[in-house]
mmCIF file of C-alpha atoms in Angstrom:
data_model
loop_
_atom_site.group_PDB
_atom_site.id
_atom_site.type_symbol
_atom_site.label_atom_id
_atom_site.label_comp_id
_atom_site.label_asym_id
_atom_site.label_seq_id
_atom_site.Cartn_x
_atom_site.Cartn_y
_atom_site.Cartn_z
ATOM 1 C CA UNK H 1 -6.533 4.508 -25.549
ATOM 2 C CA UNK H 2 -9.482 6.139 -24.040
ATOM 3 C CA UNK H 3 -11.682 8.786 -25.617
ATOM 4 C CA UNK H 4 -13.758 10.933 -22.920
ATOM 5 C CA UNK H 5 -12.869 14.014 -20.828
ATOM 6 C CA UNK H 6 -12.663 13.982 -17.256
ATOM 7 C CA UNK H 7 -13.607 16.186 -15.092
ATOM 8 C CA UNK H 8 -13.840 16.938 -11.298
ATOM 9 C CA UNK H 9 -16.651 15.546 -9.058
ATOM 10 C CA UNK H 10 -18.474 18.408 -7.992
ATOM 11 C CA UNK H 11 -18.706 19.455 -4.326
ATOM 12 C CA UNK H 12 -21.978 19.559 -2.159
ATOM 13 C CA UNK H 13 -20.653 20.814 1.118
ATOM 14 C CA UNK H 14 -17.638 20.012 3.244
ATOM 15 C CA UNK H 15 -15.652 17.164 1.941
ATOM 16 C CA UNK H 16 -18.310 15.879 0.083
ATOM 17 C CA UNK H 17 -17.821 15.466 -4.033
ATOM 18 C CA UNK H 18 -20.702 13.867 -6.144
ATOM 19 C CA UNK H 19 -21.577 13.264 -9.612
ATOM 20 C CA UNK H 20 -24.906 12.605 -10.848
ATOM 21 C CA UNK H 21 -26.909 11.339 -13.380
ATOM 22 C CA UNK H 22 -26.391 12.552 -16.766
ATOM 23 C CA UNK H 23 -23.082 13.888 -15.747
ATOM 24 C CA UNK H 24 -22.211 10.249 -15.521
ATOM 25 C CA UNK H 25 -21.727 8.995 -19.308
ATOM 26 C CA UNK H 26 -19.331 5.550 -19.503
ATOM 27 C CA UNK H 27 -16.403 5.251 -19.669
ATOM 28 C CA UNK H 28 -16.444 8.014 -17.101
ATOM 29 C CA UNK H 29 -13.216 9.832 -15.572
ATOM 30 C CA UNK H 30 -13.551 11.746 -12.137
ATOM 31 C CA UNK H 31 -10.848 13.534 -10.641
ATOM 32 C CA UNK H 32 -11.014 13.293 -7.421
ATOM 33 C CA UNK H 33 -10.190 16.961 -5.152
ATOM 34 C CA UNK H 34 -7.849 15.982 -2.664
ATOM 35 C CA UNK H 35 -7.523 12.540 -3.024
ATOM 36 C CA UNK H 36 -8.653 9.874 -0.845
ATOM 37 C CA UNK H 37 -7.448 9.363 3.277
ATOM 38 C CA UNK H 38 -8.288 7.133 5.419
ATOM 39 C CA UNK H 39 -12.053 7.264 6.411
ATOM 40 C CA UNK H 40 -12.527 8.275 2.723
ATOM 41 C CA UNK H 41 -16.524 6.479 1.944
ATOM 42 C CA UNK H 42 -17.006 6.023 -2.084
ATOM 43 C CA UNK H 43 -20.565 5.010 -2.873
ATOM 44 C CA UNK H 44 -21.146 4.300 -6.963
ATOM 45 C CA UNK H 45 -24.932 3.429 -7.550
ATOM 46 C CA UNK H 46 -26.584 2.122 -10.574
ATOM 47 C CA UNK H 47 -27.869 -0.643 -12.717
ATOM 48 C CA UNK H 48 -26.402 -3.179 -14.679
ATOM 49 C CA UNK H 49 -27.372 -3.884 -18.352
ATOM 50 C CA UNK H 50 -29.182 -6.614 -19.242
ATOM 51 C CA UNK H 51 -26.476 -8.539 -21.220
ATOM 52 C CA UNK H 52 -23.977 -7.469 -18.376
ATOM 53 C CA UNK H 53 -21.380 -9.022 -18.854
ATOM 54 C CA UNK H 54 -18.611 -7.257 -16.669
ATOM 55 C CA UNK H 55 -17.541 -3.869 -15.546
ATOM 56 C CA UNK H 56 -14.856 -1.888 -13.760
ATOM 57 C CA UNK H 57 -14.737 0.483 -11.094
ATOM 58 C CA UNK H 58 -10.805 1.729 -10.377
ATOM 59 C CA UNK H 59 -9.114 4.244 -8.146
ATOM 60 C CA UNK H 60 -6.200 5.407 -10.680
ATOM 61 C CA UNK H 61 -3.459 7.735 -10.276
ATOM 62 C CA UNK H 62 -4.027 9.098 -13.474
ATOM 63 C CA UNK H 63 -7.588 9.727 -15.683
ATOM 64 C CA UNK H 64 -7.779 5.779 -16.791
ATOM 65 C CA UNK H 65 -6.342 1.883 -16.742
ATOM 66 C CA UNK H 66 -3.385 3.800 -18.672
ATOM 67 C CA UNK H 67 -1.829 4.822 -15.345
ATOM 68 C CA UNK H 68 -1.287 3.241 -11.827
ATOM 69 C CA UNK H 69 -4.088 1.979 -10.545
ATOM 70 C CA UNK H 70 -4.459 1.082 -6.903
ATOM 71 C CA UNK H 71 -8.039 -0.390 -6.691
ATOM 72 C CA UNK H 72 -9.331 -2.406 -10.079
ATOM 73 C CA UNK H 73 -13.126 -3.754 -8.769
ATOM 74 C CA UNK H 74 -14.034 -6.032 -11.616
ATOM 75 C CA UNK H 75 -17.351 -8.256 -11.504
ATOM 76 C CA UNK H 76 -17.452 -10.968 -14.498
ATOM 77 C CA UNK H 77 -20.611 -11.814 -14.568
ATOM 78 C CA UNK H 78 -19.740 -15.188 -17.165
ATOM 79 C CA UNK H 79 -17.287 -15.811 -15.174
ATOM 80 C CA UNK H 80 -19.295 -15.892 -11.996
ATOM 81 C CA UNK H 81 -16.900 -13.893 -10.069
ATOM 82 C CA UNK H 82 -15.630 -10.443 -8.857
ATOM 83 C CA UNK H 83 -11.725 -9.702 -9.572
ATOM 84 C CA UNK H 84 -9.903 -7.321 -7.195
ATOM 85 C CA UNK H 85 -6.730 -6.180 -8.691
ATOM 86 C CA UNK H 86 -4.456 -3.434 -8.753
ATOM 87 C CA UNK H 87 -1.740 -2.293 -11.800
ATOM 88 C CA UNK H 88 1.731 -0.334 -11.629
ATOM 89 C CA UNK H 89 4.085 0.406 -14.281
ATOM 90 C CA UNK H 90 1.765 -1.307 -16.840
ATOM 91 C CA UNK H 91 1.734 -4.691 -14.865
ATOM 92 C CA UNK H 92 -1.239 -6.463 -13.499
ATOM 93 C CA UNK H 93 -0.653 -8.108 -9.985
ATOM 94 C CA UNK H 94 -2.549 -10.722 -8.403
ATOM 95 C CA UNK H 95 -6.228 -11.612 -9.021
ATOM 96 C CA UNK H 96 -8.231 -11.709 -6.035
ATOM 97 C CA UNK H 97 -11.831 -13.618 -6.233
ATOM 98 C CA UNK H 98 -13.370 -14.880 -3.620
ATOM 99 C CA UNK H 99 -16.905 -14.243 -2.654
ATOM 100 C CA UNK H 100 -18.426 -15.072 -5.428
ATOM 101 C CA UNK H 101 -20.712 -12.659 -7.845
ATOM 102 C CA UNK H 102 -23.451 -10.251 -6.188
ATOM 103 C CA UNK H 103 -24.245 -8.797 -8.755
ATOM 104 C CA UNK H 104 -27.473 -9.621 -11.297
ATOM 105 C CA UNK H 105 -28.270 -8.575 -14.814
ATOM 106 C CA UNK H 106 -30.953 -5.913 -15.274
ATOM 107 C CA UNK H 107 -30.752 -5.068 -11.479
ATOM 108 C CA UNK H 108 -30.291 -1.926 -9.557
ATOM 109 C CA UNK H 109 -26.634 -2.337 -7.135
ATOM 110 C CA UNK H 110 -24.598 0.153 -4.709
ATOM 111 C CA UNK H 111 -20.567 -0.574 -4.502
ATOM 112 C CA UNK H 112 -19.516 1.554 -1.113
ATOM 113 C CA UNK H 113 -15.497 1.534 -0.880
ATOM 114 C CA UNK H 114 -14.235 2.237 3.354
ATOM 115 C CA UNK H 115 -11.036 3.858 2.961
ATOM 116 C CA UNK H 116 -9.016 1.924 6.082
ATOM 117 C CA UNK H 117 -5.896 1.878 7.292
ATOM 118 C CA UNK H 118 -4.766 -1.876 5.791
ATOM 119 C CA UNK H 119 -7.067 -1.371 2.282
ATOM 120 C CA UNK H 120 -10.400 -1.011 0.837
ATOM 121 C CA UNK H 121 -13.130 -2.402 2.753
ATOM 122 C CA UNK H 122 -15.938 -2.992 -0.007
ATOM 123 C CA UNK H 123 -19.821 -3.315 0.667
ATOM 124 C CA UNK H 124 -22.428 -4.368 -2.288
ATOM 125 C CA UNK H 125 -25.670 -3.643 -1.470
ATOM 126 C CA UNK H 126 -25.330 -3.288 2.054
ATOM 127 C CA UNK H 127 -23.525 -6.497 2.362
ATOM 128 C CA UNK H 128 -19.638 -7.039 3.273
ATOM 129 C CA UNK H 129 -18.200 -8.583 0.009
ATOM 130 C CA UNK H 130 -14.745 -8.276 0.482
ATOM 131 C CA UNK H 131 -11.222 -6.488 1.826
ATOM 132 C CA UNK H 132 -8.650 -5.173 -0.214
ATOM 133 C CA UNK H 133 -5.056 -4.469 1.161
ATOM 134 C CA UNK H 134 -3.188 -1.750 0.234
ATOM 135 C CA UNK H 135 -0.923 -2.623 -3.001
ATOM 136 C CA UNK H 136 -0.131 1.066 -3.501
ATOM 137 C CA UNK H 137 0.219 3.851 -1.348
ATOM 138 C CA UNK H 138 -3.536 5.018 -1.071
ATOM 139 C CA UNK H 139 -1.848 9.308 -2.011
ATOM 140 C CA UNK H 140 -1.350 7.822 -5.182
ATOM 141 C CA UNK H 141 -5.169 7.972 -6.223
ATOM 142 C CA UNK H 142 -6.583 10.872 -7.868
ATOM 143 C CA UNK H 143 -8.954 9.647 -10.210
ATOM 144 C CA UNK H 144 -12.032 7.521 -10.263
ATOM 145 C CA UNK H 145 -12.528 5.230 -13.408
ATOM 146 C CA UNK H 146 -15.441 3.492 -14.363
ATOM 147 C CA UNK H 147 -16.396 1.620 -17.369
ATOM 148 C CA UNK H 148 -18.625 -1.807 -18.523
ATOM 149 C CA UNK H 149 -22.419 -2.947 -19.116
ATOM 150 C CA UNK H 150 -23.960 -0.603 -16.777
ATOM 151 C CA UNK H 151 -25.912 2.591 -16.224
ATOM 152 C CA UNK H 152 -24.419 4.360 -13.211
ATOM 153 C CA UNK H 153 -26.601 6.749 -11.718
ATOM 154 C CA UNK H 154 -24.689 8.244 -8.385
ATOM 155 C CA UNK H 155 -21.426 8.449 -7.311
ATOM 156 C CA UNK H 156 -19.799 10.138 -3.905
ATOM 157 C CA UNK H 157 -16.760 10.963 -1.544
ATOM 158 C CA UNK H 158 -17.210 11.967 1.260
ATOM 159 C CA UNK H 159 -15.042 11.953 4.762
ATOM 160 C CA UNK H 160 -11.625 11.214 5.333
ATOM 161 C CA UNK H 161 -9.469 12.807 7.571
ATOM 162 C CA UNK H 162 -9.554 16.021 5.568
ATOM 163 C CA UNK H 163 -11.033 17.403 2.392
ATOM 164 C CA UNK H 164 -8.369 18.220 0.903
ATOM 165 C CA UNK H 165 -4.413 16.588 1.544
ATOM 166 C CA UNK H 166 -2.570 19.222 4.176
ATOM 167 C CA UNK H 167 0.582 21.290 3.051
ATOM 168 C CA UNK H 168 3.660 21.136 5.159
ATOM 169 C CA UNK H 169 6.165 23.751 5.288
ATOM 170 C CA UNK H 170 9.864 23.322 3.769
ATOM 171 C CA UNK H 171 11.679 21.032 6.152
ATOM 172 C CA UNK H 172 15.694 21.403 5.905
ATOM 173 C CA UNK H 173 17.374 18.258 4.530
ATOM 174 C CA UNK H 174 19.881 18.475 7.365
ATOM 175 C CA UNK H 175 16.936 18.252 9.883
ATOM 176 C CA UNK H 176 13.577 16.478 10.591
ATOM 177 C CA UNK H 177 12.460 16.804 14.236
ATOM 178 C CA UNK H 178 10.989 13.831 15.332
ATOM 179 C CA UNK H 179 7.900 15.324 16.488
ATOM 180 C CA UNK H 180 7.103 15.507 12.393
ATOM 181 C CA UNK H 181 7.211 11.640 12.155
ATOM 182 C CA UNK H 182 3.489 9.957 11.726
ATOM 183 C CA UNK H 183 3.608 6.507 10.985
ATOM 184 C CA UNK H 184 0.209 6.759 9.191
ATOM 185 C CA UNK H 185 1.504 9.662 7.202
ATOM 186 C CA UNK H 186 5.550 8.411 6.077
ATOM 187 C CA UNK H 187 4.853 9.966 2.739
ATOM 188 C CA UNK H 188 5.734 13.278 3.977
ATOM 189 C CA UNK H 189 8.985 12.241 5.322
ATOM 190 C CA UNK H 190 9.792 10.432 2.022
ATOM 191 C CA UNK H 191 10.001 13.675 0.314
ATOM 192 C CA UNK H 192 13.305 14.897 2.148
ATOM 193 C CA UNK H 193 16.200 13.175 1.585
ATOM 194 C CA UNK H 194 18.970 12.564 4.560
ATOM 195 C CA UNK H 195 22.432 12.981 5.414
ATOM 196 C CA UNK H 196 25.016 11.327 2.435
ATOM 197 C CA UNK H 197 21.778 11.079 0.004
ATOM 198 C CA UNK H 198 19.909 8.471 -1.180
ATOM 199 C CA UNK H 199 21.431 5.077 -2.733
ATOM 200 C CA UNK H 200 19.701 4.006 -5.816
ATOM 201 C CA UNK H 201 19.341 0.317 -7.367
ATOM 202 C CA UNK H 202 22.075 -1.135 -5.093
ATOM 203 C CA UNK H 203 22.462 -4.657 -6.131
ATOM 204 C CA UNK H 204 21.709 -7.602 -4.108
ATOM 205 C CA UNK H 205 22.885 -8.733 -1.679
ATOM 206 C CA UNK H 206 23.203 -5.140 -0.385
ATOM 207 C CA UNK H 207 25.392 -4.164 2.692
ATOM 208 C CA UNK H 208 25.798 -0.483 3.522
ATOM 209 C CA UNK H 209 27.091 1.579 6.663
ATOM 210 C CA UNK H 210 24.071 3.733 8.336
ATOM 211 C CA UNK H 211 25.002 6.548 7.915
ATOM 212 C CA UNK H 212 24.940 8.596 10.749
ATOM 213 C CA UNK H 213 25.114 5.597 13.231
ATOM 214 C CA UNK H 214 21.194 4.386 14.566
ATOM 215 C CA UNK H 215 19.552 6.010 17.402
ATOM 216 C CA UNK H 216 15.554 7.274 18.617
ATOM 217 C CA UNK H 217 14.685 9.561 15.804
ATOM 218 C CA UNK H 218 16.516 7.696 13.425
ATOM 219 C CA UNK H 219 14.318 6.465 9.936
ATOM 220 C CA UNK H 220 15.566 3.814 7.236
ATOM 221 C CA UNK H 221 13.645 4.393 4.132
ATOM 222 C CA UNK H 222 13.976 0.900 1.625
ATOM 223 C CA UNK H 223 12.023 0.899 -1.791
ATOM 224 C CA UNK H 224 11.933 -2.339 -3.974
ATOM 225 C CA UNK H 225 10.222 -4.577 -6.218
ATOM 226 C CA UNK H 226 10.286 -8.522 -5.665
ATOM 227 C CA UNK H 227 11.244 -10.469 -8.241
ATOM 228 C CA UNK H 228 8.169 -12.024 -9.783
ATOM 229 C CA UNK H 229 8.516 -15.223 -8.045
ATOM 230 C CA UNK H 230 9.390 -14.896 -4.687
ATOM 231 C CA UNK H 231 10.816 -17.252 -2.139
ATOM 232 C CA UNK H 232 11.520 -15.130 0.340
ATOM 233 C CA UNK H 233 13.954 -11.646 1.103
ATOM 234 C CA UNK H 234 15.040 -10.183 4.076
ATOM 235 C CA UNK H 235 16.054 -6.800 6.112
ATOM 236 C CA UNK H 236 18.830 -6.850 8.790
ATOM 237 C CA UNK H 237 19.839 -4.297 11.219
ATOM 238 C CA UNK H 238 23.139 -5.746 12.213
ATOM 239 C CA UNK H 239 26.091 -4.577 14.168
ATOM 240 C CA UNK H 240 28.553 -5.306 12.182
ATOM 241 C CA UNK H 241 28.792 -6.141 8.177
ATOM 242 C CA UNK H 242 29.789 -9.894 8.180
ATOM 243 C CA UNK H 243 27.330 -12.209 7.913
ATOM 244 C CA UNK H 244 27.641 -13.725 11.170
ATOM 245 C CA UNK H 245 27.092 -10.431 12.745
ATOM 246 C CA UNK H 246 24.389 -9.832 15.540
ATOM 247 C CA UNK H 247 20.848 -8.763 14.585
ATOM 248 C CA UNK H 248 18.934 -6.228 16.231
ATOM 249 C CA UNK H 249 16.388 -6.994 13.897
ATOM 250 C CA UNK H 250 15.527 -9.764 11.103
ATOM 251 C CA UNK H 251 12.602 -8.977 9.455
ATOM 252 C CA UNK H 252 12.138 -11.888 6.737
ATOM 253 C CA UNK H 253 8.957 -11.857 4.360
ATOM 254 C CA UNK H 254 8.484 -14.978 3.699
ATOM 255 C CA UNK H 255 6.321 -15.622 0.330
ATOM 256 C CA UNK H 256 6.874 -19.482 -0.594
ATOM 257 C CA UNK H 257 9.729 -20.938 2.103
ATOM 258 C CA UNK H 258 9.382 -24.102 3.890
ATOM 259 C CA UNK H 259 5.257 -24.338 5.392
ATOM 260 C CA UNK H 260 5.194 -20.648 5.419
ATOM 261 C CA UNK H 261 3.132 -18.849 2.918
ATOM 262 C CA UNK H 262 2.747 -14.819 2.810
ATOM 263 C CA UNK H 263 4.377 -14.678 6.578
ATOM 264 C CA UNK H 264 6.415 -12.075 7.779
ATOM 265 C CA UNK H 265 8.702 -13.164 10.452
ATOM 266 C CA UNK H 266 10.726 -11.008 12.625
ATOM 267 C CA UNK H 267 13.303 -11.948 15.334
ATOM 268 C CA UNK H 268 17.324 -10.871 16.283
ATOM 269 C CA UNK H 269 20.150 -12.729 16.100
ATOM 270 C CA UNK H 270 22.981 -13.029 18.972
ATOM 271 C CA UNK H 271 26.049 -15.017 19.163
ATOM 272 C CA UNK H 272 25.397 -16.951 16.224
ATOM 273 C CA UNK H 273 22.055 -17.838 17.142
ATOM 274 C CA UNK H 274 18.163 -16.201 16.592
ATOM 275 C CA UNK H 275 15.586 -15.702 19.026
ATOM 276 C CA UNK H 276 12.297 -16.391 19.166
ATOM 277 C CA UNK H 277 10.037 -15.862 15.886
ATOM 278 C CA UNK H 278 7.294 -13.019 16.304
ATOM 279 C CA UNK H 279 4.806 -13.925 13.500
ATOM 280 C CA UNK H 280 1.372 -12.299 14.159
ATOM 281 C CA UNK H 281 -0.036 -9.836 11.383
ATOM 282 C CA UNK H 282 -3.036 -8.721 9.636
ATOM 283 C CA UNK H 283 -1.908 -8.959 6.342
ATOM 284 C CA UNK H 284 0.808 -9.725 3.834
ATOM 285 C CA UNK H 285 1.449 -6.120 2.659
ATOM 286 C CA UNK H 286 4.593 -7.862 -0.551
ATOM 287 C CA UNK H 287 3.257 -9.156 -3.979
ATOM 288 C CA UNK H 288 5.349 -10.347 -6.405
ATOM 289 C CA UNK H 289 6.722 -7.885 -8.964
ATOM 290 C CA UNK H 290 5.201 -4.942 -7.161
ATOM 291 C CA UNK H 291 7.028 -1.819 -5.660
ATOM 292 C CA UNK H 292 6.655 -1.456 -1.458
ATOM 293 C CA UNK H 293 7.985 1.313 0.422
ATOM 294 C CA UNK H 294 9.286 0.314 3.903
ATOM 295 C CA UNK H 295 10.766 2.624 6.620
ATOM 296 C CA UNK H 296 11.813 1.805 10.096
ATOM 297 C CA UNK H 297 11.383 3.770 12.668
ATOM 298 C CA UNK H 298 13.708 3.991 15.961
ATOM 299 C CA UNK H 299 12.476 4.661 18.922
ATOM 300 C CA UNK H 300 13.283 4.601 22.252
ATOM 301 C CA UNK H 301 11.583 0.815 23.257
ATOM 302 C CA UNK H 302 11.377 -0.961 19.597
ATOM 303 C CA UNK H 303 11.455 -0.580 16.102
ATOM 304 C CA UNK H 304 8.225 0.563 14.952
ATOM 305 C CA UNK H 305 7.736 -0.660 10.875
ATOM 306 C CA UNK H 306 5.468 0.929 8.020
ATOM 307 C CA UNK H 307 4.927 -0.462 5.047
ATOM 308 C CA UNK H 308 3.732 0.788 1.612
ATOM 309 C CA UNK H 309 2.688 3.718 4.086
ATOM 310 C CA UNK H 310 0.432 2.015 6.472
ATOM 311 C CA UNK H 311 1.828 0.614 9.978
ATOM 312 C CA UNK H 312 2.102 -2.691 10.254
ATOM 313 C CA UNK H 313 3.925 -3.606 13.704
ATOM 314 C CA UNK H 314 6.762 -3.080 16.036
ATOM 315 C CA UNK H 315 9.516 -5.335 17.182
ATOM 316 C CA UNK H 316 10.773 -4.290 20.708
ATOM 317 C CA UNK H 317 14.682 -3.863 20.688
ATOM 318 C CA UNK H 318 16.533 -7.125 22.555
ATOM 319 C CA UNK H 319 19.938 -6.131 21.374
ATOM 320 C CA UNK H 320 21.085 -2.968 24.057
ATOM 321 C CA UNK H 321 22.453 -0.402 23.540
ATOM 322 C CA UNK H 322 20.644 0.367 19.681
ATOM 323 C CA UNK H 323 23.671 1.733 18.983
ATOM 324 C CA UNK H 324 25.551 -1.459 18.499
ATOM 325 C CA UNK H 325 23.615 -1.326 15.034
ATOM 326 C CA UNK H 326 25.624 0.218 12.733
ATOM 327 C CA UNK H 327 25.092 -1.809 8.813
ATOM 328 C CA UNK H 328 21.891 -2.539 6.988
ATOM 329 C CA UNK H 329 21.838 -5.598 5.006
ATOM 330 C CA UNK H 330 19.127 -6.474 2.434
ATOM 331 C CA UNK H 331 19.233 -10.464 1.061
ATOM 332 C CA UNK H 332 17.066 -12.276 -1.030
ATOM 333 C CA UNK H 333 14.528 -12.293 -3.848
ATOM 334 C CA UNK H 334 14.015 -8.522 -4.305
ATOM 335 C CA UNK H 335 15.195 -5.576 -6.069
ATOM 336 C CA UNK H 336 16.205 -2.857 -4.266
ATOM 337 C CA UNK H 337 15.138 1.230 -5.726
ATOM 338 C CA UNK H 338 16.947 3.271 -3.071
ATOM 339 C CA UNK H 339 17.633 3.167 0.202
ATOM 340 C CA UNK H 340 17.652 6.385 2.834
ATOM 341 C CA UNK H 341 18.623 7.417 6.191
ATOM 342 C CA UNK H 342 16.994 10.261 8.135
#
C-alpha cells in the first residue's frame, strides 16, 4: 500500500498541467485532467540522489502501481539498466532494457514522454533513449506516479489532440453510421454493443455466425488474453464454418512458430490453398498474458485492422464479393473475452 494523497496537476493555460517544486513530495500521485492523446508531451525534471539506486516514473490508470499501469519507466542504476514495463490485472509483462543507463548519481536529468500513435517515444536529456509500444490502450491513463532516490523538481503535460477527452452524444445500439468510425479513436465504438449482443469467454477454438452477414460499415470487435506462452493464434474471416472453408482474411500472430518471432502474417485462403504472405509492420502490438482489443473494419477496398486502439494495417479484400464471408473463427494460443459485431 501507498500512503500520500494525490492530487491534480495544476493548469497554466490551455492544455497545459504542471506541478512544481514543493508540490512535488515522493512518492507523488498526479491526476492527470483529461488524460493523455496522442501528441500528449510529459517532461519530469529533477535530480537523482546520491546513493540512487533506482526510481519509477508510471502512467497508471489509477493513483499508484496498485492499478493498471500502461507505462512503468524504471532506471536501476546497480543494475546498469533502464526497465520499460507495463502491469494489468496485477501482472507484470515483459521487461524491456536496452539502451543502457543515462542516468548518473547526484546529477540533474529531464525524462520527456511523446505520446505517438504506436507508444511512448522517451527522450533523457535531450537524447532519444528509447520507444515504447502501446501494451494498453493509452485512455486508460489518468494518473502520473512517481517514486525512488530522487528529488523531482518539474513536471508537465502539455498538447495532445485536446485538453480534455471529447463527449459524444448517445448513439442507438441498433445504429452506428459509419461516418462515426475513427480508427485512431475505436474506443468510442467499443462502448455500444451490436445487433444479437456481445459473446463473452467463448472457448477455443471459437466458430460463430456474423451476425448480420459482413459488408462496408461492418466492425468485428475481439478481446483476449494470450496464454502466457504463446506459439501462435489466429483470426479467420471465412465463408463458411468448416475448416477447409475459404478465407477472406487470415490474420496469424505469430509469437514463437517456425523462424518467425513477434510476426504478424496476413493472407486468404481459396480452394484449399493460401495466398501470398503480407508481413510488413512496425511493431508486434501481442504480449503474452496481456489483454488486446482488436476490431476489423470493412470497407469498401480492404479490411482496415486496429489493435489495442491504434491502427496497425489493412489487408485489401481478394475474395469478391465480401459477402461470401459469413463465420469468424478464432484458433490458437489465446483466450478469447468477448467478441462483437457492429
Amino acid at each position: 500500500m501507498y500512503a500520500f494523497l494525490s492530487s491534480a496537476l495544476q493548469q497554466k493555460g490551455p492544455g497545459v498541467y504542471e506541478a512544481m517544486g514543493n508540490n512535488i513530495i515522493l512518492p507523488y500521485t498526479g491526476l492527470i485532467p483529461g488524460g493523455i492523446q496522442v501528441g500528449t508531451d510529459v517532461v519530469i525534471s529533477g535530480r537523482t540522489h546520491p546513493n540512487f539506486d533506482r526510481f519509477s516514473i508510471n502512467l497508471c490508470s489509477g493513483p499508484n502501481l496498485d492499478h493498471d499501469c500502461a507505462l512503468h519507466f524504471n532506471p536501476r542504476f546497480n543494475n546498469g539498466k533502464v526497465v520499460r514495463n507495463h502491469k494489468q490485472f496485477g501482472n507484470w509483462g515483459t521487461e524491456e532494457t536496452s539502451g543502457g543507463m543515462p542516468f548518473r548519481r547526484g546529477h540533474t536529468f529531464e525524462v520527456h514522454l511523446k505520446v505517438e500513435h504506436h507508444g511512448y517515444k522517451v527522450t533523457v536529456n535531450h537524447h532519444h533513449f528509447c520507444d515504447f509500444h502501446h501494451r494498453l490502450p493509452k485512455e486508460t491513463v489518468q494518473y502520473i506516479f512517481i517514486d525512488g532516490d530522487v528529488t523531482i523538481t518539474f513536471i508537465q503535460f502539455r498538447g495532445g489532440h485536446s485538453s480534455v477527452r471529447p463527449s459524444y452524444p448517445p448513439v442507438p445500439s441498433h445504429y452506428i453510421s459509419f461516418k462515426f468510425f475513427n480508427i485512431y479513436n475505436c474506443l468510442f465504438i467499443s462502448q455500444y454493443p451490436g445487433p444479437g449482443g456481445p459473446i463473452f469467454n467463448p472457448p477455443v477454438p471459437f466458430t460463430t455466425p456474423i451476425s448480420g452477414g459482413l459488408y462496408p460499415g461492418k466492425i468485428i470487435y475481439i478481446t483476449g488474453v494470450p496464454f502466457p506462452n504463446p506459439t501462435r493464434f489466429n483470426v479467420n474471416l471465412a465463408c463458411g464454418p468448416y475448416e477447409g472453408s475459404d478465407l477472406a482474411l487470415h490474420f496469424d500472430a505469430r509469437f514463437v512458430f517456425g523462424s518467425d518471432r513477434n510476426q504478424v502474417v496476413r493472407t486468404h485462403k481459396q480452394n484449399g490453398t493460401f495466398g501470398h504472405e503480407e508481413r510488413h509492420q512496425n511493431y508486434f502490438p501481442f504480449y503474452a498474458n496481456t489483454n488486446f482489443e482488436l476490431m476489423i473494419l470493412v470497407e469498401p477496398g480492404c479490411f482496415k485492422i486496429a489493435v489495442n486502439n491504434q491502427h496497425y494495417t489493412e489487408f485489401s479484400h481478394r475474395i469478391h464479393p465480401v459477402q461470401r464471408v459469413d463465420h469468424l473463427m478464432v484458433n490458437g494460443d489465446v483466450r478469447l473475452t468477448q467478441v462483437r459485431f457492429h
